GROMACS .gro file of C-alpha atoms in nm:
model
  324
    1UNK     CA    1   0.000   0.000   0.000
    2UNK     CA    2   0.124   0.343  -0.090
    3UNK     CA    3   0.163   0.550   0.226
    4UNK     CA    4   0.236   0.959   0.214
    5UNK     CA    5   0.414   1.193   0.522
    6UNK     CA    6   0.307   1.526   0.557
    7UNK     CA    7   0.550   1.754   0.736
    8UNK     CA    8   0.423   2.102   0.907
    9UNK     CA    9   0.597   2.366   1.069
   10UNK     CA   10   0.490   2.295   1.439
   11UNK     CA   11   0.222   2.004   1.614
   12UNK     CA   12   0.023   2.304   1.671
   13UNK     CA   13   0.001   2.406   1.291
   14UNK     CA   14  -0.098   2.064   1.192
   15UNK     CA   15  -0.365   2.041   1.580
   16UNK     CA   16  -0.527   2.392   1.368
   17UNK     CA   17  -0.589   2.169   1.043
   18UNK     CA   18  -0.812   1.902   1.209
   19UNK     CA   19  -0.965   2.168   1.460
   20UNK     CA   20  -0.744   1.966   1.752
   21UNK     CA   21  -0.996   1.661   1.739
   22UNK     CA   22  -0.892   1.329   1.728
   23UNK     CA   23  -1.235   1.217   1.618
   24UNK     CA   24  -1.234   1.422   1.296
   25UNK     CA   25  -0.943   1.234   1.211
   26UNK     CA   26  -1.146   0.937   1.245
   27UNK     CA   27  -1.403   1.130   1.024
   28UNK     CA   28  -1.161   1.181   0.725
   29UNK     CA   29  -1.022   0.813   0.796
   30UNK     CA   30  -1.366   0.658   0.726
   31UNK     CA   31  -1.509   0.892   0.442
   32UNK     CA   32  -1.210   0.897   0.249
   33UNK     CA   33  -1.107   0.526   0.338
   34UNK     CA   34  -0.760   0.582   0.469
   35UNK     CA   35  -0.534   0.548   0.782
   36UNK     CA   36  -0.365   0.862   0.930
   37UNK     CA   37  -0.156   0.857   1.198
   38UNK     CA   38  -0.015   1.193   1.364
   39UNK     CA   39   0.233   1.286   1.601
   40UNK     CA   40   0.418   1.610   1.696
   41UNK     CA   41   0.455   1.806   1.350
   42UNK     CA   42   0.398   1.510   1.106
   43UNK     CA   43   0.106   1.328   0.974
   44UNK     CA   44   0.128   0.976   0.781
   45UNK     CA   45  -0.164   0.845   0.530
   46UNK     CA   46  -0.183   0.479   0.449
   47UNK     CA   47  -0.431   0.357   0.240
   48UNK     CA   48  -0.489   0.266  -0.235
   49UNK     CA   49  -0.338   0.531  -0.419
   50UNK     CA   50  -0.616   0.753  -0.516
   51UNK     CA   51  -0.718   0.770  -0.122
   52UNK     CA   52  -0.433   0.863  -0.060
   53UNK     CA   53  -0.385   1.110  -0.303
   54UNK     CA   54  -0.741   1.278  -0.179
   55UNK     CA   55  -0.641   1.302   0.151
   56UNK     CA   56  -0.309   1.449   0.068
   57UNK     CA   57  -0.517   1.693  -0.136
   58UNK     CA   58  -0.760   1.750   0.185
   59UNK     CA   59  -0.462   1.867   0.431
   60UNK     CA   60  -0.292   2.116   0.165
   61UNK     CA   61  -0.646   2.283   0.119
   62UNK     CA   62  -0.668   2.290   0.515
   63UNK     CA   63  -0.330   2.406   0.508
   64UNK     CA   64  -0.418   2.688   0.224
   65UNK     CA   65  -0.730   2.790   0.427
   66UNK     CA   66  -0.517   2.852   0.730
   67UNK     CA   67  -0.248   3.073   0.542
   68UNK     CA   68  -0.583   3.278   0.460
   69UNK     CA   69  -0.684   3.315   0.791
   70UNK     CA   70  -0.952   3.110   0.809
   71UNK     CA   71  -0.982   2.921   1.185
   72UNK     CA   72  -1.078   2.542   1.098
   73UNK     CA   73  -1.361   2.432   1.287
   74UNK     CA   74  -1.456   2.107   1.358
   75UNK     CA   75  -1.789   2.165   1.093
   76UNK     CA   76  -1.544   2.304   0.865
   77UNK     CA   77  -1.313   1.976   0.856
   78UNK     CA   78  -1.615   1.773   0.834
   79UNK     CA   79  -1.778   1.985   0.520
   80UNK     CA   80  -1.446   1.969   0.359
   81UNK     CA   81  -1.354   1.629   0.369
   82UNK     CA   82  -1.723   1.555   0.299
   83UNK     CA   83  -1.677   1.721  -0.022
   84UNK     CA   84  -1.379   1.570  -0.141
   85UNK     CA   85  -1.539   1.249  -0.049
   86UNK     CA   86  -1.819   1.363  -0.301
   87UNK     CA   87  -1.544   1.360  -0.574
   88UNK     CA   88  -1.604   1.751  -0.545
   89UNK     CA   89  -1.227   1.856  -0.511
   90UNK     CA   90  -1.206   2.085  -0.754
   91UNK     CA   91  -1.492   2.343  -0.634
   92UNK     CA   92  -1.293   2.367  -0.323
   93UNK     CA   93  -1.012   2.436  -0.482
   94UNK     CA   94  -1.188   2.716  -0.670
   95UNK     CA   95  -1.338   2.828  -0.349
   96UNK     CA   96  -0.981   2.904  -0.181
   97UNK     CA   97  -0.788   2.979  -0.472
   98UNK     CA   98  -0.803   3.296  -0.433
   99UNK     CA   99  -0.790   3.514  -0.094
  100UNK     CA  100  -1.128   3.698   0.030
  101UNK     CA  101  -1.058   4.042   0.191
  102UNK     CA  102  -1.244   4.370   0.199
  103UNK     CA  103  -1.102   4.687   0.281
  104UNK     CA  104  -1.225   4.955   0.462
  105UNK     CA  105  -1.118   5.308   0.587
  106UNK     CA  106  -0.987   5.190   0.908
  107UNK     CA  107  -0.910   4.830   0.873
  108UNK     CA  108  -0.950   4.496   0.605
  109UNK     CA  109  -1.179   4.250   0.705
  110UNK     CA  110  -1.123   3.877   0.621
  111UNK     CA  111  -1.301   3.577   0.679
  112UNK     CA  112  -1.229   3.351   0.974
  113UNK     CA  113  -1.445   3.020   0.860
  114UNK     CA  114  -1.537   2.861   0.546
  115UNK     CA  115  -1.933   2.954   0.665
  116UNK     CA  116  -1.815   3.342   0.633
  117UNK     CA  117  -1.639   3.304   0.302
  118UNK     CA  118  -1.881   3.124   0.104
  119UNK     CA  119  -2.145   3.370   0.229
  120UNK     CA  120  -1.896   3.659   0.136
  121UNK     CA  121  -1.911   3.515  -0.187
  122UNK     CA  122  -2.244   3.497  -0.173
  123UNK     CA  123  -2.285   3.847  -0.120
  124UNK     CA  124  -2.032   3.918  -0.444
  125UNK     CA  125  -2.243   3.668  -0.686
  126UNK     CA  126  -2.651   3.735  -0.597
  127UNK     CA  127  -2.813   4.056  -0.581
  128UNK     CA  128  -3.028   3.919  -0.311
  129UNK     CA  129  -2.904   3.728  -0.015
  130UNK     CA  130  -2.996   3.615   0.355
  131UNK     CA  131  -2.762   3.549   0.609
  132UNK     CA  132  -2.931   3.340   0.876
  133UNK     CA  133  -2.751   3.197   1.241
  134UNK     CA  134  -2.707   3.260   1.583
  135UNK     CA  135  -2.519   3.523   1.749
  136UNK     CA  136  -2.156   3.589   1.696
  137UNK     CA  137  -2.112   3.438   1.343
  138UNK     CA  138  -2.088   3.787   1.129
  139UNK     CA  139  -2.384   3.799   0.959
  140UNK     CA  140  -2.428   4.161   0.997
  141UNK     CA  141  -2.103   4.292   1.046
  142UNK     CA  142  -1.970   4.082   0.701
  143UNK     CA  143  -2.282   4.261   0.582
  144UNK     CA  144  -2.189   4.589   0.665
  145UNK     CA  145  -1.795   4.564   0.523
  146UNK     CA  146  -1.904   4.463   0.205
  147UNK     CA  147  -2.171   4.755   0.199
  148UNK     CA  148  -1.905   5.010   0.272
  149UNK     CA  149  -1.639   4.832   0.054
  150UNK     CA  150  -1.938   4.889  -0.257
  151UNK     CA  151  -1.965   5.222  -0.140
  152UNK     CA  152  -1.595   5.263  -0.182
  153UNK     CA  153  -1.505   5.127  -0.501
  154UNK     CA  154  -1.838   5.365  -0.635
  155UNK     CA  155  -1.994   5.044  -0.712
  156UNK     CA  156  -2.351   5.169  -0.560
  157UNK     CA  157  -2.413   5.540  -0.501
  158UNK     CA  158  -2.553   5.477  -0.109
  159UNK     CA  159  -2.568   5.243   0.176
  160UNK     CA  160  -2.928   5.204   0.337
  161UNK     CA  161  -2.946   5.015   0.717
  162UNK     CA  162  -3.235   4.941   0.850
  163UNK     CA  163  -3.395   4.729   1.151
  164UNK     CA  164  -3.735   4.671   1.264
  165UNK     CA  165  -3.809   4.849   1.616
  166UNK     CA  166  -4.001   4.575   1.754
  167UNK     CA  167  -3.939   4.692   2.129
  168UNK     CA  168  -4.084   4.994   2.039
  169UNK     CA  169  -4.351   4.877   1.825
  170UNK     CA  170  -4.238   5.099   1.566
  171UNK     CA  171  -4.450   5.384   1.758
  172UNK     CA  172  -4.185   5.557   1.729
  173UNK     CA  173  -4.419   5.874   1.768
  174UNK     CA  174  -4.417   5.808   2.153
  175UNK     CA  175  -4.087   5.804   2.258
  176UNK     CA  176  -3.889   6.114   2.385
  177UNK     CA  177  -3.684   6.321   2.168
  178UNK     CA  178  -3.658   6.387   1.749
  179UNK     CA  179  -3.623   6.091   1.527
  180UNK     CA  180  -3.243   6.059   1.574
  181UNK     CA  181  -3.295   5.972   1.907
  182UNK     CA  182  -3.590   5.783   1.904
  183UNK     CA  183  -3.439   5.523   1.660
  184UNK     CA  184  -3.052   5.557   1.784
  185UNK     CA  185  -3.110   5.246   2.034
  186UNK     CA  186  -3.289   5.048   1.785
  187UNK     CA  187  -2.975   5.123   1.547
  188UNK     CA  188  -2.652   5.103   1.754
  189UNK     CA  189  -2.525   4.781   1.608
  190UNK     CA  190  -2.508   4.906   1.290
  191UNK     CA  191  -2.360   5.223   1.411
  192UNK     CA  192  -2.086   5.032   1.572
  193UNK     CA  193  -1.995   4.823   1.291
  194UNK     CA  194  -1.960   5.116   1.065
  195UNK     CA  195  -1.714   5.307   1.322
  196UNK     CA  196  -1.521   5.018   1.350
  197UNK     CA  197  -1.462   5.042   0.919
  198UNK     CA  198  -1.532   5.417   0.905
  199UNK     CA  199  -1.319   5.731   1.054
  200UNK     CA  200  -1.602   5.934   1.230
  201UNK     CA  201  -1.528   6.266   1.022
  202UNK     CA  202  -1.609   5.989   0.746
  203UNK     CA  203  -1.910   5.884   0.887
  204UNK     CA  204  -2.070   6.236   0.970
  205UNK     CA  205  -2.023   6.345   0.648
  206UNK     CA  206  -2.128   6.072   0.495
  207UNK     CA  207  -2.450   6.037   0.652
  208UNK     CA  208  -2.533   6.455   0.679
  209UNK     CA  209  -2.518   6.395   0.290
  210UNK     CA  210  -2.712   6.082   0.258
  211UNK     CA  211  -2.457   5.830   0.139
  212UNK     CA  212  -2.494   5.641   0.437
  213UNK     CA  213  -2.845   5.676   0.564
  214UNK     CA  214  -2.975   5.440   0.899
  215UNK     CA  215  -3.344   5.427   0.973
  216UNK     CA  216  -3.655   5.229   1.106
  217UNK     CA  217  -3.769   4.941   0.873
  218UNK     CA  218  -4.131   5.128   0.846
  219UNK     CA  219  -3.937   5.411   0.709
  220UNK     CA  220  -3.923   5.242   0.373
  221UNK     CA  221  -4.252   5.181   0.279
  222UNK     CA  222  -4.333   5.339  -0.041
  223UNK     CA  223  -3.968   5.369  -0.174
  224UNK     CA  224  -3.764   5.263  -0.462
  225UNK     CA  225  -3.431   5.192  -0.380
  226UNK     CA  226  -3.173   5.234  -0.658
  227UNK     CA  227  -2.817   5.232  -0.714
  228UNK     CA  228  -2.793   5.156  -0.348
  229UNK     CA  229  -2.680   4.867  -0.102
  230UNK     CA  230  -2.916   4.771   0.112
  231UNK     CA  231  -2.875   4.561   0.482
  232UNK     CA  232  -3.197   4.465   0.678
  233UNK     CA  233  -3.078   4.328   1.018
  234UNK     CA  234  -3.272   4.175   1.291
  235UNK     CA  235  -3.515   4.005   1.020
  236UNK     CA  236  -3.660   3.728   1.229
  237UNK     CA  237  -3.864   4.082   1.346
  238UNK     CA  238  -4.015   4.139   1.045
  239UNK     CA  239  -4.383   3.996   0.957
  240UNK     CA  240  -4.421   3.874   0.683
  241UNK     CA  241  -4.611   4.177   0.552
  242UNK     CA  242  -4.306   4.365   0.596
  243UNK     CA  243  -4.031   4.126   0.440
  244UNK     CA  244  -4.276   4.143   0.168
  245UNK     CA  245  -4.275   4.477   0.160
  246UNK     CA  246  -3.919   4.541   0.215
  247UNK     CA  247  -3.801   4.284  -0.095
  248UNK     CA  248  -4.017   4.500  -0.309
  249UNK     CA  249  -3.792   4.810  -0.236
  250UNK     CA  250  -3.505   4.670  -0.470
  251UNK     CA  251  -3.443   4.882  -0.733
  252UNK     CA  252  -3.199   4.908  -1.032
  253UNK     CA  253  -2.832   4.785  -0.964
  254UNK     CA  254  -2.903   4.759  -0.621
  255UNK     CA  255  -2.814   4.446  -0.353
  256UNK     CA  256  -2.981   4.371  -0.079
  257UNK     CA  257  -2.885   4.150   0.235
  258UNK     CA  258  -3.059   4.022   0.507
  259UNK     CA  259  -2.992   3.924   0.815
  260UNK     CA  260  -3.113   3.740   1.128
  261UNK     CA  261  -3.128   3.501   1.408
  262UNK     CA  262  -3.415   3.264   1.360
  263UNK     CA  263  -3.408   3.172   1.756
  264UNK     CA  264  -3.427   3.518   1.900
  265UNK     CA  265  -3.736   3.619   1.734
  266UNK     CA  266  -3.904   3.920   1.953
  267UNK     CA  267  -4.298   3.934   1.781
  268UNK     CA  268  -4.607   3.835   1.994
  269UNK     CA  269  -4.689   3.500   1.995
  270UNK     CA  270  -4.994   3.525   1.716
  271UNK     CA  271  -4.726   3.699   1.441
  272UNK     CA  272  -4.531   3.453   1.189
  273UNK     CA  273  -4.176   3.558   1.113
  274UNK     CA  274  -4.113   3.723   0.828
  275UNK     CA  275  -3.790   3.544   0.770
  276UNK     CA  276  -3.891   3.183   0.902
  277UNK     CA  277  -4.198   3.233   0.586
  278UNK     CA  278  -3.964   3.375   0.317
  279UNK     CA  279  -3.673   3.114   0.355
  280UNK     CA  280  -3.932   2.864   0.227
  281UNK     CA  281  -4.085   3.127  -0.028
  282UNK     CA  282  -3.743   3.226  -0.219
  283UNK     CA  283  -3.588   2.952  -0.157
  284UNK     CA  284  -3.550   2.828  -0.537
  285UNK     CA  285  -3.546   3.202  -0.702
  286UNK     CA  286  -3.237   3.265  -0.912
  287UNK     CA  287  -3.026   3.557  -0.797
  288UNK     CA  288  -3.206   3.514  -0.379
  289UNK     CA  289  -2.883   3.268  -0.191
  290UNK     CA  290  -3.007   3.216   0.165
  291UNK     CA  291  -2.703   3.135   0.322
  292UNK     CA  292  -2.719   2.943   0.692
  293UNK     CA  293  -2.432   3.010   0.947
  294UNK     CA  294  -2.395   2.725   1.230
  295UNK     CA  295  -2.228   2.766   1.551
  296UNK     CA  296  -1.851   2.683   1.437
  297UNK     CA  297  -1.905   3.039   1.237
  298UNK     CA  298  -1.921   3.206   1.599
  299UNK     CA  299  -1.637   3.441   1.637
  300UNK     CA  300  -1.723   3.605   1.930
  301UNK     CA  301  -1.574   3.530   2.289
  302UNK     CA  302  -1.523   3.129   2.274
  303UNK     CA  303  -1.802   3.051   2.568
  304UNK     CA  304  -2.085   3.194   2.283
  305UNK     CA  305  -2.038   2.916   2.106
  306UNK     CA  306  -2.105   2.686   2.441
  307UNK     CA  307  -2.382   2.919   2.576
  308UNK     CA  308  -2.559   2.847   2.167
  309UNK     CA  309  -2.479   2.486   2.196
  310UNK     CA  310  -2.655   2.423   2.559
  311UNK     CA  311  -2.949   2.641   2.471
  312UNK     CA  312  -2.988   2.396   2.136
  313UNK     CA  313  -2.924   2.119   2.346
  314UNK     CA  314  -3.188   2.242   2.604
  315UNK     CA  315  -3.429   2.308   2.348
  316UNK     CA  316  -3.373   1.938   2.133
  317UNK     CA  317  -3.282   1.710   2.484
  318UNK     CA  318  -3.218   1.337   2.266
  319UNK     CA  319  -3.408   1.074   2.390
  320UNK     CA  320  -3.311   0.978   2.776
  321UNK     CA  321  -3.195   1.297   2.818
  322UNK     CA  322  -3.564   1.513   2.832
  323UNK     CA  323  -3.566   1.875   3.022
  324UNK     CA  324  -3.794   1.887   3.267
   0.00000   0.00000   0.00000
């Protein structure tokens, strides 16, 4: 049997390519039917040629993913050696062949998982796309870089953020103070996230003259939104009446991108989710990508990740293991 070394530059280099997890080894030993055996910086692969050669092929892609920045989950092992066990090698070479990163004014953004670089893509290829997961994987942020990158490179004349104010139930009329500080709590996220890309002479001016203008979800009813990127965040908020509504607002050589947590939603009890309905509406449309984020995408603080995992765990108990 043919048998192939790989050498690294350090056991913690090669730990990084497998996500530090013995059983994905196991994984990649039974889908690609081969033997690896590891040890400090090395890694050995026994098995028929052609096994072989895939799972040589499977590290150096792991190994070219890493150089890009991109931290290798234990979903992201499994979805790449699940693909070269499909015989589809070649997309994933096309999907890393090339570096993802978006500049901004104040810093270049890159993409630390697979799940964040194919929905980066994502964003690039479709006019329309939704970004749906749990907290900490992106979604919005991603959103907003490649909104201001657009911006940059003149590619749309405008950036338009919205968010439905569900805690205020978008009586907006009865809260203290003119619009701007009505709506300012509602909006902070996406305030933050453009600071964090922006300089905040940048921003000012940007937004006395328009280019960048933040507002209330029922602000946009009745508009036609052209030459213009457009984020919606917090759309597990919307009804459906208003996803409806909102989708309409596309106008010419404009992109949309939507965002949302499907497990957070904040509606009364009697109102469906806009963005539970439309995921099974658009689903098949040409040009819509819903794109779905799991919790190996989380790149917050490392105990999000565990705090999303018991709450799914809490809310799906398997069988001899039932909540009470």
């Amino acid at each position: 049997m043919p048998a192939r070394t790989l050498h690294f530059p350090s056991p913690r280099h090669l730990h990084q390519l497998y996500a530090g997890r013995e059983e994905n080894l196991a994984h990649a030993e039974k889908q690609l039917g081969v033997t690896l055996a590891t040890r400090e910086d090395w890694l050995k692969i026994d098995g028929p040629a052609d096994a072989v050669a895939r799972a040589e092929a499977l590290f150096n892609i792991l190994n070219d993913a890493r150089a890009q920045g991109v931290v290798i989950h234990s979903t992201d092992f499994h979805r790449f050696v699940d693909t070269i066990a499909r015989g589809e090698l070649d997309q994933l070479r096309a999907l890393l062949a090339e570096p993802l990163v978006i500049a901004t004014r104040r810093k270049t953004i890159i993409p630390k998982t697979l799940g964040q670089k194919l929905y980066l893509q994502s964003i690039r290829a479709n006019p329309v796309v939704f970004g749906i997961g749990p907290a900490g994987t992106g979604k919005t942020y991603l959103a907003m870089a490649a909104a201001i990158s657009a911006l940059l490179k003149n590619e749309v004349e405008r950036i338009i953020l919205t968010r439905p104010a569900v805690e205020a139930g978008e009586a907006l009329g009865f809260l203290p103070g003119d619009l701007r500080e009505k709506i300012l709590p509602y909006l902070r996220p996406l305030y933050d996230a453009m600071h964090d890309m922006l300089e905040p002479d940048d921003v000012a001016r940007l937004t006395e003259k328009g280019i960048i203008e933040i507002a209330p979800l029922a602000y946009m009813r009745g508009r036609t939104l052209a030459q213009s990127f457009i984020v919606l965040d917090e759309a597990q908020n919307t009804t459906p009446e208003q996803m409806m509504m909102f989708l309409t607002r596309l106008g010419t050589n404009s992109r949309m991108v939507v965002t949302g947590d499907v497990t957070q939603i904040d509606l009364p009890r009697a109102k469906q989710s806009g963005l539970l309905e439309v995921s099974r509406i658009l689903r098949d449309i040409p040009g819509i990508d819903i794109h779905h984020f799991s919790g190996a995408d989380v790149v917050r603080h490392p105990l999000v990740l565990r705090i999303i995992e018991a709450y799914e765990r809490y809310k799906n108990p398997i069988a001899g293991d039932a909540v009470e």
